[in-house]
PDB file of C-alpha atoms in Angstrom:
ATOM      1  CA  MET A   1      -6.416 -13.981  66.207  1.00 95.00           C
ATOM      2  CA  ARG A   2      -4.311 -15.217  63.288  1.00 96.00           C
ATOM      3  CA  TYR A   3      -2.267 -12.821  61.064  1.00 96.00           C
ATOM      4  CA  LEU A   4      -0.304 -13.373  57.961  1.00 96.00           C
ATOM      5  CA  LEU A   5       3.071 -11.599  58.227  1.00 96.00           C
ATOM      6  CA  MET A   6       4.280 -10.991  54.634  1.00 95.00           C
ATOM      7  CA  ILE A   7       7.984 -10.255  54.305  1.00 93.00           C
ATOM      8  CA  CYS A   8       8.454  -7.712  51.455  1.00 90.00           C
ATOM      9  CA  THR A   9      11.950  -6.940  50.375  1.00 88.00           C
ATOM     10  CA  ASP A  10      13.844  -5.818  47.254  1.00 86.00           C
ATOM     11  CA  GLU A  11      15.074  -9.176  45.730  1.00 82.00           C
ATOM     12  CA  SER A  12      18.039  -7.400  44.097  1.00 79.00           C
ATOM     13  CA  THR A  13      19.361  -6.379  47.479  1.00 80.00           C
ATOM     14  CA  THR A  14      18.973  -9.653  49.214  1.00 75.00           C
ATOM     15  CA  GLY A  15      20.278 -11.464  45.965  1.00 73.00           C
ATOM     16  CA  ALA A  16      23.449  -9.323  46.156  1.00 81.00           C
ATOM     17  CA  LEU A  17      24.414 -10.615  49.641  1.00 82.00           C
ATOM     18  CA  GLY A  18      27.755 -12.325  49.844  1.00 87.00           C
ATOM     19  CA  PRO A  19      27.960 -15.804  51.302  1.00 88.00           C
ATOM     20  CA  GLU A  20      28.875 -14.640  54.832  1.00 91.00           C
ATOM     21  CA  GLU A  21      26.108 -12.033  54.895  1.00 90.00           C
ATOM     22  CA  GLY A  22      23.595 -14.631  53.618  1.00 85.00           C
ATOM     23  CA  LYS A  23      24.624 -17.123  56.369  1.00 92.00           C
ATOM     24  CA  ALA A  24      24.248 -14.394  59.030  1.00 92.00           C
ATOM     25  CA  MET A  25      20.790 -13.377  57.773  1.00 88.00           C
ATOM     26  CA  LEU A  26      19.757 -17.051  57.691  1.00 91.00           C
ATOM     27  CA  ALA A  27      21.039 -17.387  61.306  1.00 95.00           C
ATOM     28  CA  GLU A  28      18.867 -14.378  62.304  1.00 94.00           C
ATOM     29  CA  TYR A  29      15.743 -15.910  60.725  1.00 94.00           C
ATOM     30  CA  GLU A  30      16.386 -19.263  62.478  1.00 95.00           C
ATOM     31  CA  ALA A  31      16.785 -17.406  65.773  1.00 96.00           C
ATOM     32  CA  PHE A  32      13.594 -15.517  65.207  1.00 95.00           C
ATOM     33  CA  GLY A  33      11.750 -18.809  64.406  1.00 94.00           C
ATOM     34  CA  GLU A  34      13.030 -20.475  67.557  1.00 95.00           C
ATOM     35  CA  GLU A  35      12.020 -17.570  69.786  1.00 95.00           C
ATOM     36  CA  MET A  36       8.651 -17.246  68.344  1.00 95.00           C
ATOM     37  CA  GLY A  37       8.223 -21.032  68.440  1.00 94.00           C
ATOM     38  CA  ARG A  38       9.003 -20.986  72.222  1.00 95.00           C
ATOM     39  CA  ARG A  39       6.340 -18.283  72.629  1.00 95.00           C
ATOM     40  CA  GLY A  40       3.833 -20.473  70.711  1.00 96.00           C
ATOM     41  CA  VAL A  41       3.048 -17.650  68.232  1.00 96.00           C
ATOM     42  CA  LEU A  42       4.185 -19.075  64.900  1.00 95.00           C
ATOM     43  CA  GLN A  43       1.851 -21.598  63.149  1.00 94.00           C
ATOM     44  CA  GLY A  44       3.903 -21.763  59.936  1.00 94.00           C
ATOM     45  CA  GLY A  45       5.956 -19.847  57.537  1.00 94.00           C
ATOM     46  CA  GLU A  46       8.110 -20.422  54.408  1.00 92.00           C
ATOM     47  CA  ARG A  47      10.569 -18.613  52.206  1.00 90.00           C
ATOM     48  CA  LEU A  48       9.388 -18.125  48.713  1.00 90.00           C
ATOM     49  CA  ARG A  49      11.236 -18.681  45.446  1.00 89.00           C
ATOM     50  CA  PRO A  50      12.144 -15.428  43.610  1.00 85.00           C
ATOM     51  CA  THR A  51       9.644 -13.625  41.416  1.00 83.00           C
ATOM     52  CA  ALA A  52      11.443 -14.848  38.323  1.00 84.00           C
ATOM     53  CA  ASP A  53      10.003 -18.351  39.254  1.00 87.00           C
ATOM     54  CA  ALA A  54       6.431 -16.918  39.684  1.00 86.00           C
ATOM     55  CA  THR A  55       3.436 -17.523  37.414  1.00 88.00           C
ATOM     56  CA  THR A  56       0.491 -15.211  37.395  1.00 84.00           C
ATOM     57  CA  VAL A  57      -3.007 -16.620  36.676  1.00 85.00           C
ATOM     58  CA  ARG A  58      -6.022 -14.523  35.715  1.00 86.00           C
ATOM     59  CA  VAL A  59      -9.409 -15.300  34.208  1.00 92.00           C
ATOM     60  CA  ARG A  60     -11.031 -12.535  32.065  1.00 95.00           C
ATOM     61  CA  GLN A  61     -14.291 -13.221  30.206  1.00 95.00           C
ATOM     62  CA  ASP A  62     -13.890 -16.973  30.786  1.00 94.00           C
ATOM     63  CA  GLU A  63     -10.335 -16.820  29.160  1.00 93.00           C
ATOM     64  CA  LEU A  64      -7.462 -18.160  31.181  1.00 92.00           C
ATOM     65  CA  LEU A  65      -4.402 -15.925  31.035  1.00 89.00           C
ATOM     66  CA  VAL A  66      -1.157 -17.251  32.349  1.00 89.00           C
ATOM     67  CA  ALA A  67       2.014 -15.196  32.452  1.00 85.00           C
ATOM     68  CA  ASP A  68       5.597 -15.785  33.763  1.00 83.00           C
ATOM     69  CA  GLY A  69       6.640 -13.519  36.574  1.00 72.00           C
ATOM     70  CA  PRO A  70       4.818 -11.246  39.085  1.00 65.00           C
ATOM     71  CA  PHE A  71       1.722  -9.380  38.347  1.00 62.00           C
ATOM     72  CA  ALA A  72       2.796  -5.955  39.536  1.00 61.00           C
ATOM     73  CA  GLU A  73       5.977  -4.097  38.996  1.00 64.00           C
ATOM     74  CA  THR A  74       7.128  -3.007  42.514  1.00 70.00           C
ATOM     75  CA  LYS A  75      10.386  -2.258  44.304  1.00 74.00           C
ATOM     76  CA  GLU A  76       9.670  -4.816  46.972  1.00 78.00           C
ATOM     77  CA  GLN A  77       8.484  -8.340  46.451  1.00 83.00           C
ATOM     78  CA  VAL A  78       6.835 -10.889  48.834  1.00 87.00           C
ATOM     79  CA  GLY A  79       9.801 -13.181  49.707  1.00 89.00           C
ATOM     80  CA  GLY A  80       8.351 -15.138  52.514  1.00 93.00           C
ATOM     81  CA  TYR A  81       5.651 -15.173  55.222  1.00 95.00           C
ATOM     82  CA  TYR A  82       4.804 -16.397  58.677  1.00 95.00           C
ATOM     83  CA  LEU A  83       1.419 -17.342  60.005  1.00 96.00           C
ATOM     84  CA  ALA A  84       1.122 -16.070  63.625  1.00 97.00           C
ATOM     85  CA  ASP A  85      -1.561 -16.546  66.271  1.00 97.00           C
ATOM     86  CA  CYS A  86      -1.478 -13.408  68.380  1.00 96.00           C
ATOM     87  CA  LYS A  87      -3.686 -12.087  71.102  1.00 96.00           C
ATOM     88  CA  ASP A  88      -4.232  -8.822  69.184  1.00 95.00           C
ATOM     89  CA  LEU A  89      -2.867  -6.517  66.603  1.00 95.00           C
ATOM     90  CA  ASP A  90      -0.342  -5.006  68.960  1.00 95.00           C
ATOM     91  CA  GLU A  91       1.329  -8.409  69.539  1.00 96.00           C
ATOM     92  CA  ALA A  92       1.194  -9.064  65.792  1.00 96.00           C
ATOM     93  CA  ILE A  93       3.053  -5.799  65.253  1.00 97.00           C
ATOM     94  CA  GLU A  94       5.604  -6.633  67.946  1.00 96.00           C
ATOM     95  CA  VAL A  95       6.222 -10.057  66.377  1.00 96.00           C
ATOM     96  CA  ALA A  96       6.543  -8.471  62.863  1.00 96.00           C
ATOM     97  CA  SER A  97       9.108  -5.935  64.160  1.00 96.00           C
ATOM     98  CA  ARG A  98      11.346  -8.812  65.108  1.00 95.00           C
ATOM     99  CA  ILE A  99      11.433 -10.439  61.693  1.00 95.00           C
ATOM    100  CA  PRO A 100      14.880  -9.671  60.266  1.00 93.00           C
ATOM    101  CA  GLY A 101      13.462  -8.377  56.979  1.00 91.00           C
ATOM    102  CA  ALA A 102      11.740  -5.486  58.773  1.00 92.00           C
ATOM    103  CA  ARG A 103      15.157  -3.760  59.017  1.00 89.00           C
ATOM    104  CA  TYR A 104      15.575  -3.630  55.187  1.00 85.00           C
ATOM    105  CA  GLY A 105      12.116  -4.097  53.809  1.00 88.00           C
ATOM    106  CA  THR A 106       8.482  -4.085  54.853  1.00 91.00           C
ATOM    107  CA  ILE A 107       6.452  -6.522  56.877  1.00 95.00           C
ATOM    108  CA  GLU A 108       2.795  -6.368  55.932  1.00 94.00           C
ATOM    109  CA  VAL A 109       0.534  -7.577  58.814  1.00 96.00           C
ATOM    110  CA  ARG A 110      -2.761  -8.873  57.542  1.00 95.00           C
ATOM    111  CA  PRO A 111      -5.507 -10.412  59.748  1.00 95.00           C
ATOM    112  CA  ILE A 112      -6.814 -13.725  58.645  1.00 95.00           C
ATOM    113  CA  TRP A 113     -10.529 -13.784  57.804  1.00 92.00           C
ATOM    114  CA  GLU A 114     -11.826 -16.189  60.343  1.00 86.00           C
ATOM    115  CA  ARG A 115     -15.166 -17.992  59.572  1.00 84.00           C
TER     116      ARG A 115
END
């Protein structure tokens, strides 16, 4: 079964990292990607631009509403994701627990609605 693993963190915390801390975190993510790639679990994933670069689109009563920034005010923002193919939810949780962002944010594990 496929799962979307959404990495939700506080952008102000990750944005405040110094150059060496940023390099160390990037190295952790690369190691995670390599390990999960060897296991054949990851099908994709990307880091997202900050919410300041986001655009929100809604349609209400046939009117297009476009706004800069995220829709909801929250402490944590989706900063990236992985698409994982796991045998079950238990494996998806185990994979999510290894994402470096789980130590300072939240990983939302969402099953993909298969047709």
